[in-house]
Amino acid sequence: MNRVFNFSPGPATLPIEALEVAKNEFLDYKGLGMSVFEMSHRSKDYEAILEDTKALLKKQLGIPDNYHILFLGGGASTQFALIPMNFLSADQTADYINTGAWSKKAISEAKLFGKVNVAGSSEEGKFTFIPSQNELKLSPDAVYVHMTSNNTIFGTQFPYWPDPHGKPLICDMSSDILSRKIDVSKFAMIYAGAQKNIGPAGVTVIIMNPDFAAKQKSGLPKILSYSTHIKENSLYNTPPAYNIYMIKLVLQWVDQIGGLAEVEKRNKTKKDMLYGAIDNSGGYYKGTVRPDSRSGMNATMRLGSEELEEKFVKAAKAAGMIGLKGHRSVGGIRVSMYNALPVAGIEKLVGFMADFKKKN
């Protein structure tokens, strides 16, 4: 089997170990004579998959016992609308920290339901840094504070967790969930599209403090109310059943390799290796973000010209490395190094970068 090193920003590479289990169980899940694809989401067998997935996530992230865990369809972009729909009224204010394209979209949706205070922004600096705590201008009456922990397009990541001054902190962790240890109890809500670090596209993970959940507005359509999905254990309607099963397999892999401590160690190795290659290239490869805000998940860089960048991407693909083209809105090169990308992938890329520099 000839597998490429996949540096795509999402959907992204998955652990080969998880894919092998999925392959082996695809036609006949644990002797049931059917695939998880065919299984009733109301069956005891599927209920066991769902509960196992929740238990594994709880273990790896250290989620408090009373927190709600949901697996919903629609992607993180759906949560951009559901959060203010459920928690923000027309006469209320929510604080948003604007650090990139995804936080801007979340802000746009929130403005449909209430007042938005942009408590901090790096937009004037072309999203090349993360605002410091001292730069945040939080509202005294905010009903929540929203942040995006990692910014896939621009290559920045929060190096600290903001102090929300006693207000509920909501975090979009779509692109760095499970990449490092966190204190979940600091957050009122965490949500993450699965397709970067935790599973395939099509399911969103939601972790919510019950005290915050209790503040939801009433009178919403059932399907759009978090309380419905909490009450029905993510089974109000048919869930993305197979995607949840795949999350279980990814979480099993995380557990087997040593948990988040080992994941974080590997990610630091990859980050240090790649940025070291960029910084030591004599300016041939130019990082695009401030060093203190560099992402451990998505590294962005430029070469001397767009033509050279196109040549780099094409040559890398020929060498078995795909997904390195920067986002269409910013161009350049983007290296996504999520959990499932092995250290060997960065080693190969760094070697390729040195060779490409010599030849070009």
Short mmCIF file of C-alpha atoms in Angstrom, two decimals:
data_model
loop_
_atom_site.label_atom_id
_atom_site.label_comp_id
_atom_site.label_asym_id
_atom_site.label_seq_id
_atom_site.Cartn_x
_atom_site.Cartn_y
_atom_site.Cartn_z
CA MET A 1 0.00 0.00 0.00
CA ASN A 2 1.42 3.35 -1.06
CA ARG A 3 0.18 6.02 1.36
CA VAL A 4 1.05 9.66 0.85
CA PHE A 5 1.88 12.14 3.60
CA ASN A 6 -1.29 14.21 3.72
CA PHE A 7 -0.79 17.82 4.84
CA SER A 8 -4.35 18.86 3.95
CA PRO A 9 -6.05 21.33 6.33
CA GLY A 10 -9.23 19.27 6.63
CA PRO A 11 -10.62 16.79 5.95
CA ALA A 12 -7.25 15.63 7.09
CA THR A 13 -5.14 12.55 7.60
CA LEU A 14 -6.43 9.93 10.03
CA PRO A 15 -4.39 7.40 12.04
CA ILE A 16 -3.66 4.37 9.89
CA GLU A 17 -4.34 2.22 12.94
CA ALA A 18 -7.90 3.57 13.17
CA LEU A 19 -8.45 3.11 9.44
CA GLU A 20 -7.26 -0.50 9.64
CA VAL A 21 -9.78 -1.27 12.39
CA ALA A 22 -12.53 0.39 10.37
CA LYS A 23 -11.55 -1.67 7.33
CA ASN A 24 -11.60 -4.92 9.28
CA GLU A 25 -14.98 -4.15 10.84
CA PHE A 26 -16.56 -2.55 7.78
CA LEU A 27 -18.65 -5.49 6.54
CA ASP A 28 -19.14 -7.29 9.83
CA TYR A 29 -19.00 -5.29 13.05
CA LYS A 30 -18.04 -7.59 15.91
CA GLY A 31 -19.85 -10.60 14.46
CA LEU A 32 -23.20 -8.87 13.97
CA GLY A 33 -23.21 -9.59 10.24
CA MET A 34 -23.61 -5.94 9.28
CA SER A 35 -21.68 -2.71 9.07
CA VAL A 36 -22.01 0.17 11.50
CA PHE A 37 -23.29 2.02 8.42
CA GLU A 38 -26.34 -0.28 8.50
CA MET A 39 -26.92 -0.32 12.24
CA SER A 40 -29.98 1.22 13.87
CA HIS A 41 -28.96 4.18 15.99
CA ARG A 42 -31.60 3.04 18.50
CA SER A 43 -30.04 -0.39 18.95
CA LYS A 44 -28.13 -1.43 22.06
CA ASP A 45 -25.09 -2.16 19.91
CA TYR A 46 -24.97 1.39 18.60
CA GLU A 47 -25.76 2.84 22.01
CA ALA A 48 -22.65 1.04 23.26
CA ILE A 49 -20.57 2.69 20.50
CA LEU A 50 -21.91 6.11 21.46
CA GLU A 51 -21.26 5.62 25.17
CA ASP A 52 -17.78 4.21 24.54
CA THR A 53 -16.96 7.25 22.41
CA LYS A 54 -18.13 9.62 25.13
CA ALA A 55 -16.16 7.75 27.77
CA LEU A 56 -12.97 7.83 25.69
CA LEU A 57 -13.33 11.55 24.99
CA LYS A 58 -13.99 12.21 28.65
CA LYS A 59 -10.87 10.26 29.61
CA GLN A 60 -8.53 11.92 27.13
CA LEU A 61 -9.64 15.50 27.77
CA GLY A 62 -10.37 15.12 31.48
CA ILE A 63 -13.94 16.31 31.02
CA PRO A 64 -15.74 16.88 34.35
CA ASP A 65 -18.35 14.25 35.17
CA ASN A 66 -21.28 16.66 35.01
CA TYR A 67 -20.43 18.16 31.61
CA HIS A 68 -22.63 17.32 28.62
CA ILE A 69 -21.04 15.68 25.56
CA LEU A 70 -22.88 15.89 22.24
CA PHE A 71 -22.18 14.64 18.72
CA LEU A 72 -24.20 16.61 16.18
CA GLY A 73 -24.29 17.03 12.42
CA GLY A 74 -23.87 20.30 10.57
CA GLY A 75 -20.25 21.19 11.20
CA ALA A 76 -18.79 23.92 13.37
CA SER A 77 -20.29 26.55 11.05
CA THR A 78 -23.73 25.49 12.26
CA GLN A 79 -22.62 26.22 15.81
CA PHE A 80 -21.74 29.77 14.76
CA ALA A 81 -25.50 30.31 14.46
CA LEU A 82 -26.79 27.94 17.13
CA ILE A 83 -24.71 29.48 19.93
CA PRO A 84 -26.20 32.99 19.67
CA MET A 85 -29.59 31.53 18.77
CA ASN A 86 -29.59 29.64 22.07
CA PHE A 87 -27.77 32.07 24.35
CA LEU A 88 -27.93 35.65 23.01
CA SER A 89 -31.00 37.91 22.99
CA ALA A 90 -31.49 41.13 21.06
CA ASP A 91 -30.83 43.32 24.11
CA GLN A 92 -27.74 41.39 25.21
CA THR A 93 -24.06 41.60 24.29
CA ALA A 94 -21.60 38.82 23.50
CA ASP A 95 -17.84 39.31 23.30
CA TYR A 96 -15.98 37.84 20.32
CA ILE A 97 -12.23 37.72 19.75
CA ASN A 98 -11.56 38.13 16.03
CA THR A 99 -8.47 36.20 14.95
CA GLY A 100 -9.32 34.95 11.48
CA ALA A 101 -11.83 33.91 8.85
CA TRP A 102 -13.74 31.50 11.08
CA SER A 103 -14.14 33.91 13.98
CA LYS A 104 -15.37 36.52 11.49
CA LYS A 105 -18.06 34.12 10.33
CA ALA A 106 -19.06 33.43 13.92
CA ILE A 107 -19.31 37.18 14.54
CA SER A 108 -21.53 37.66 11.48
CA GLU A 109 -23.96 35.01 12.69
CA ALA A 110 -24.06 36.40 16.24
CA LYS A 111 -25.02 39.84 14.96
CA LEU A 112 -28.28 38.34 13.68
CA PHE A 113 -29.39 37.64 17.25
CA GLY A 114 -27.91 40.33 19.50
CA LYS A 115 -25.15 42.83 20.09
CA VAL A 116 -21.53 41.88 19.44
CA ASN A 117 -18.51 43.49 21.04
CA VAL A 118 -15.31 42.63 19.19
CA ALA A 119 -13.21 42.40 22.33
CA GLY A 120 -9.95 41.94 20.47
CA SER A 121 -8.85 41.65 16.87
CA SER A 122 -5.77 41.05 14.78
CA GLU A 123 -7.51 41.90 11.50
CA GLU A 124 -5.62 45.17 11.01
CA GLY A 125 -2.43 43.12 11.20
CA LYS A 126 -3.80 40.72 8.59
CA PHE A 127 -4.38 38.10 11.28
CA THR A 128 -0.67 37.48 11.75
CA PHE A 129 -0.82 37.43 15.56
CA ILE A 130 -3.01 36.62 18.54
CA PRO A 131 -4.09 39.60 20.69
CA SER A 132 -2.69 39.47 24.22
CA GLN A 133 -4.86 39.38 27.32
CA ASN A 134 -4.02 43.05 27.96
CA GLU A 135 -5.30 43.96 24.51
CA LEU A 136 -8.75 42.46 25.11
CA LYS A 137 -11.56 44.91 25.87
CA LEU A 138 -14.19 42.70 27.47
CA SER A 139 -17.73 43.90 28.16
CA PRO A 140 -18.81 43.98 31.81
CA ASP A 141 -22.22 42.64 30.85
CA ALA A 142 -21.29 40.06 28.17
CA VAL A 143 -23.36 36.88 28.28
CA TYR A 144 -20.38 34.93 26.95
CA VAL A 145 -16.90 35.35 25.44
CA HIS A 146 -16.18 33.51 22.18
CA MET A 147 -12.75 32.59 20.82
CA THR A 148 -11.24 30.44 18.06
CA SER A 149 -8.22 28.65 19.49
CA ASN A 150 -6.45 27.88 16.21
CA ASN A 151 -6.71 29.62 12.86
CA THR A 152 -6.12 27.24 9.98
CA ILE A 153 -5.96 29.77 7.18
CA PHE A 154 -3.51 32.22 8.74
CA GLY A 155 -1.49 29.82 10.87
CA THR A 156 -1.98 31.33 14.33
CA GLN A 157 -2.89 29.67 17.62
CA PHE A 158 -3.65 31.04 21.06
CA PRO A 159 -0.54 30.54 23.23
CA TYR A 160 -2.67 31.26 26.32
CA TRP A 161 -6.27 30.83 27.41
CA PRO A 162 -8.05 34.18 27.82
CA ASP A 163 -9.37 35.19 31.21
CA PRO A 164 -13.03 35.98 30.51
CA HIS A 165 -13.40 37.90 33.79
CA GLY A 166 -16.02 35.56 35.16
CA LYS A 167 -18.04 35.32 31.96
CA PRO A 168 -18.73 31.98 30.20
CA LEU A 169 -15.90 31.17 27.79
CA ILE A 170 -16.84 29.44 24.53
CA CYS A 171 -14.12 28.05 22.29
CA ASP A 172 -14.14 26.81 18.71
CA MET A 173 -11.42 24.13 18.88
CA SER A 174 -12.14 22.62 15.49
CA SER A 175 -8.52 22.51 14.40
CA ASP A 176 -6.63 21.82 17.62
CA ILE A 177 -8.86 19.75 19.88
CA LEU A 178 -6.94 16.80 21.34
CA SER A 179 -3.61 18.36 20.32
CA ARG A 180 -2.63 19.48 23.82
CA LYS A 181 -3.74 19.16 27.41
CA ILE A 182 -6.43 21.61 28.48
CA ASP A 183 -8.47 22.34 31.58
CA VAL A 184 -11.98 21.77 30.29
CA SER A 185 -13.50 23.23 33.46
CA LYS A 186 -12.32 26.68 32.33
CA PHE A 187 -14.78 26.57 29.44
CA ALA A 188 -18.55 26.93 29.39
CA MET A 189 -18.58 25.30 25.96
CA ILE A 190 -16.12 23.73 23.56
CA TYR A 191 -17.10 22.75 20.04
CA ALA A 192 -15.12 21.22 17.22
CA GLY A 193 -15.76 19.99 13.72
CA ALA A 194 -14.20 16.54 13.72
CA GLN A 195 -12.45 16.56 10.36
CA LYS A 196 -9.04 17.82 11.43
CA ASN A 197 -7.93 16.10 14.62
CA ILE A 198 -10.61 13.75 15.85
CA GLY A 199 -12.39 12.03 12.97
CA PRO A 200 -13.96 12.38 9.52
CA ALA A 201 -16.07 15.27 8.28
CA GLY A 202 -19.76 15.23 9.12
CA VAL A 203 -19.92 15.39 12.91
CA THR A 204 -19.30 18.13 15.46
CA VAL A 205 -18.21 17.46 19.03
CA ILE A 206 -19.76 19.68 21.69
CA ILE A 207 -18.75 19.80 25.35
CA MET A 208 -20.89 21.98 27.60
CA ASN A 209 -21.01 23.04 31.23
CA PRO A 210 -24.49 22.21 32.60
CA ASP A 211 -24.75 25.58 34.35
CA PHE A 212 -24.23 27.32 31.03
CA ALA A 213 -26.60 24.92 29.27
CA ALA A 214 -29.32 25.92 31.74
CA LYS A 215 -29.19 29.50 30.41
CA GLN A 216 -30.57 28.54 27.00
CA LYS A 217 -33.46 30.53 25.62
CA SER A 218 -36.87 28.90 25.36
CA GLY A 219 -39.19 28.84 22.38
CA LEU A 220 -36.68 27.56 19.85
CA PRO A 221 -37.41 24.83 17.30
CA LYS A 222 -36.54 21.53 18.96
CA ILE A 223 -33.92 20.53 16.41
CA LEU A 224 -32.09 23.85 16.97
CA SER A 225 -32.13 23.74 20.77
CA TYR A 226 -29.16 22.33 22.66
CA SER A 227 -31.48 21.24 25.45
CA THR A 228 -33.19 18.84 23.05
CA HIS A 229 -29.95 17.11 22.13
CA ILE A 230 -28.78 17.02 25.74
CA LYS A 231 -32.04 15.42 26.84
CA GLU A 232 -31.97 12.90 23.98
CA ASN A 233 -28.24 12.08 24.29
CA SER A 234 -27.49 13.20 20.71
CA LEU A 235 -30.20 10.84 19.44
CA TYR A 236 -33.14 13.20 18.93
CA ASN A 237 -32.77 12.51 15.22
CA THR A 238 -30.50 10.10 13.38
CA PRO A 239 -26.93 11.15 14.21
CA PRO A 240 -23.84 10.91 11.98
CA ALA A 241 -23.57 7.36 13.26
CA TYR A 242 -20.55 6.08 11.36
CA ASN A 243 -18.62 9.29 11.92
CA ILE A 244 -19.09 8.92 15.68
CA TYR A 245 -17.80 5.36 15.41
CA MET A 246 -14.72 6.70 13.62
CA ILE A 247 -14.16 9.19 16.43
CA LYS A 248 -14.18 6.24 18.80
CA LEU A 249 -11.44 4.55 16.78
CA VAL A 250 -9.33 7.71 16.72
CA LEU A 251 -9.73 8.11 20.48
CA GLN A 252 -8.72 4.49 20.97
CA TRP A 253 -5.56 5.22 18.99
CA VAL A 254 -4.82 8.26 21.17
CA ASP A 255 -5.26 6.08 24.24
CA GLN A 256 -3.03 3.33 22.86
CA ILE A 257 -0.09 5.62 22.07
CA GLY A 258 -0.09 7.15 25.54
CA GLY A 259 -2.83 9.75 25.62
CA LEU A 260 -2.56 13.51 25.23
CA ALA A 261 0.86 13.61 26.90
CA GLU A 262 2.32 11.60 24.02
CA VAL A 263 0.26 13.46 21.41
CA GLU A 264 1.47 16.81 22.73
CA LYS A 265 5.07 15.58 22.76
CA ARG A 266 4.86 14.46 19.13
CA ASN A 267 3.18 17.69 18.07
CA LYS A 268 5.91 19.79 19.72
CA THR A 269 8.56 17.74 17.90
CA LYS A 270 6.85 18.38 14.57
CA LYS A 271 6.34 22.07 15.27
CA ASP A 272 9.92 22.69 16.38
CA MET A 273 11.32 20.76 13.42
CA LEU A 274 9.29 22.60 10.80
CA TYR A 275 9.65 26.13 12.15
CA GLY A 276 13.34 25.45 12.69
CA ALA A 277 13.67 24.63 9.00
CA ILE A 278 11.83 27.82 8.07
CA ASP A 279 13.86 30.05 10.40
CA ASN A 280 17.18 28.52 9.37
CA SER A 281 16.56 28.80 5.62
CA GLY A 282 18.22 32.20 5.34
CA GLY A 283 14.95 33.81 4.28
CA TYR A 284 14.26 31.37 1.45
CA TYR A 285 11.18 30.21 3.35
CA LYS A 286 9.45 33.10 5.09
CA GLY A 287 7.02 32.50 7.96
CA THR A 288 3.92 34.68 7.77
CA VAL A 289 2.97 35.05 11.45
CA ARG A 290 4.54 36.50 14.57
CA PRO A 291 6.66 33.81 16.27
CA ASP A 292 4.79 34.00 19.58
CA SER A 293 1.51 33.25 17.78
CA ARG A 294 2.65 30.38 15.56
CA SER A 295 0.28 27.46 15.25
CA GLY A 296 1.34 23.94 16.08
CA MET A 297 -1.32 22.65 13.69
CA ASN A 298 -1.02 24.84 10.57
CA ALA A 299 2.25 26.48 9.57
CA THR A 300 2.11 29.10 6.82
CA MET A 301 5.04 30.34 4.74
CA ARG A 302 5.92 32.08 1.50
CA LEU A 303 8.62 31.56 -1.09
CA GLY A 304 10.15 34.16 -3.40
CA SER A 305 7.34 34.11 -5.96
CA GLU A 306 3.98 32.51 -6.67
CA GLU A 307 5.58 30.60 -9.53
CA LEU A 308 8.13 29.13 -7.14
CA GLU A 309 5.37 28.20 -4.70
CA GLU A 310 3.46 26.41 -7.45
CA LYS A 311 6.62 24.54 -8.37
CA PHE A 312 7.13 23.60 -4.70
CA VAL A 313 3.60 22.19 -4.37
CA LYS A 314 3.88 20.24 -7.61
CA ALA A 315 7.29 18.79 -6.74
CA ALA A 316 6.14 17.87 -3.24
CA LYS A 317 3.15 16.02 -4.66
CA ALA A 318 5.43 14.08 -6.99
CA ALA A 319 7.47 13.15 -3.92
CA GLY A 320 4.40 11.79 -2.08
CA MET A 321 3.37 14.86 -0.07
CA ILE A 322 -0.02 16.44 -0.78
CA GLY A 323 -2.18 19.30 0.49
CA LEU A 324 0.55 21.94 0.83
CA LYS A 325 -1.05 24.74 -1.16
CA GLY A 326 -2.08 27.72 0.96
CA HIS A 327 -5.70 28.77 1.31
CA ARG A 328 -7.03 30.48 -1.80
CA SER A 329 -7.61 33.73 0.14
CA VAL A 330 -3.96 34.14 1.18
CA GLY A 331 -1.87 31.95 -1.11
CA GLY A 332 1.55 30.65 -0.18
CA ILE A 333 2.30 27.31 1.42
CA ARG A 334 0.42 25.78 4.34
CA VAL A 335 1.63 22.75 6.25
CA SER A 336 -1.09 21.12 8.34
CA MET A 337 0.41 18.80 10.92
CA TYR A 338 -2.50 17.41 12.87
CA ASN A 339 -2.20 14.60 15.40
CA ALA A 340 -2.33 11.75 12.89
CA LEU A 341 0.49 13.12 10.75
CA PRO A 342 3.56 11.16 11.90
CA VAL A 343 6.85 12.83 12.77
CA ALA A 344 8.24 11.03 9.72
CA GLY A 345 6.01 13.23 7.55
CA ILE A 346 7.65 16.41 8.82
CA GLU A 347 11.09 14.81 8.58
CA LYS A 348 10.46 14.06 4.92
CA LEU A 349 9.08 17.53 4.26
CA VAL A 350 12.01 19.26 5.95
CA GLY A 351 14.43 17.20 3.87
CA PHE A 352 12.46 18.07 0.74
CA MET A 353 12.55 21.78 1.65
CA ALA A 354 16.35 21.72 1.94
CA ASP A 355 16.69 19.88 -1.36
CA PHE A 356 14.24 22.19 -3.13
CA LYS A 357 16.17 25.23 -1.90
CA LYS A 358 19.42 23.86 -3.31
CA LYS A 359 17.89 23.20 -6.71
CA ASN A 360 15.87 26.41 -6.98
#
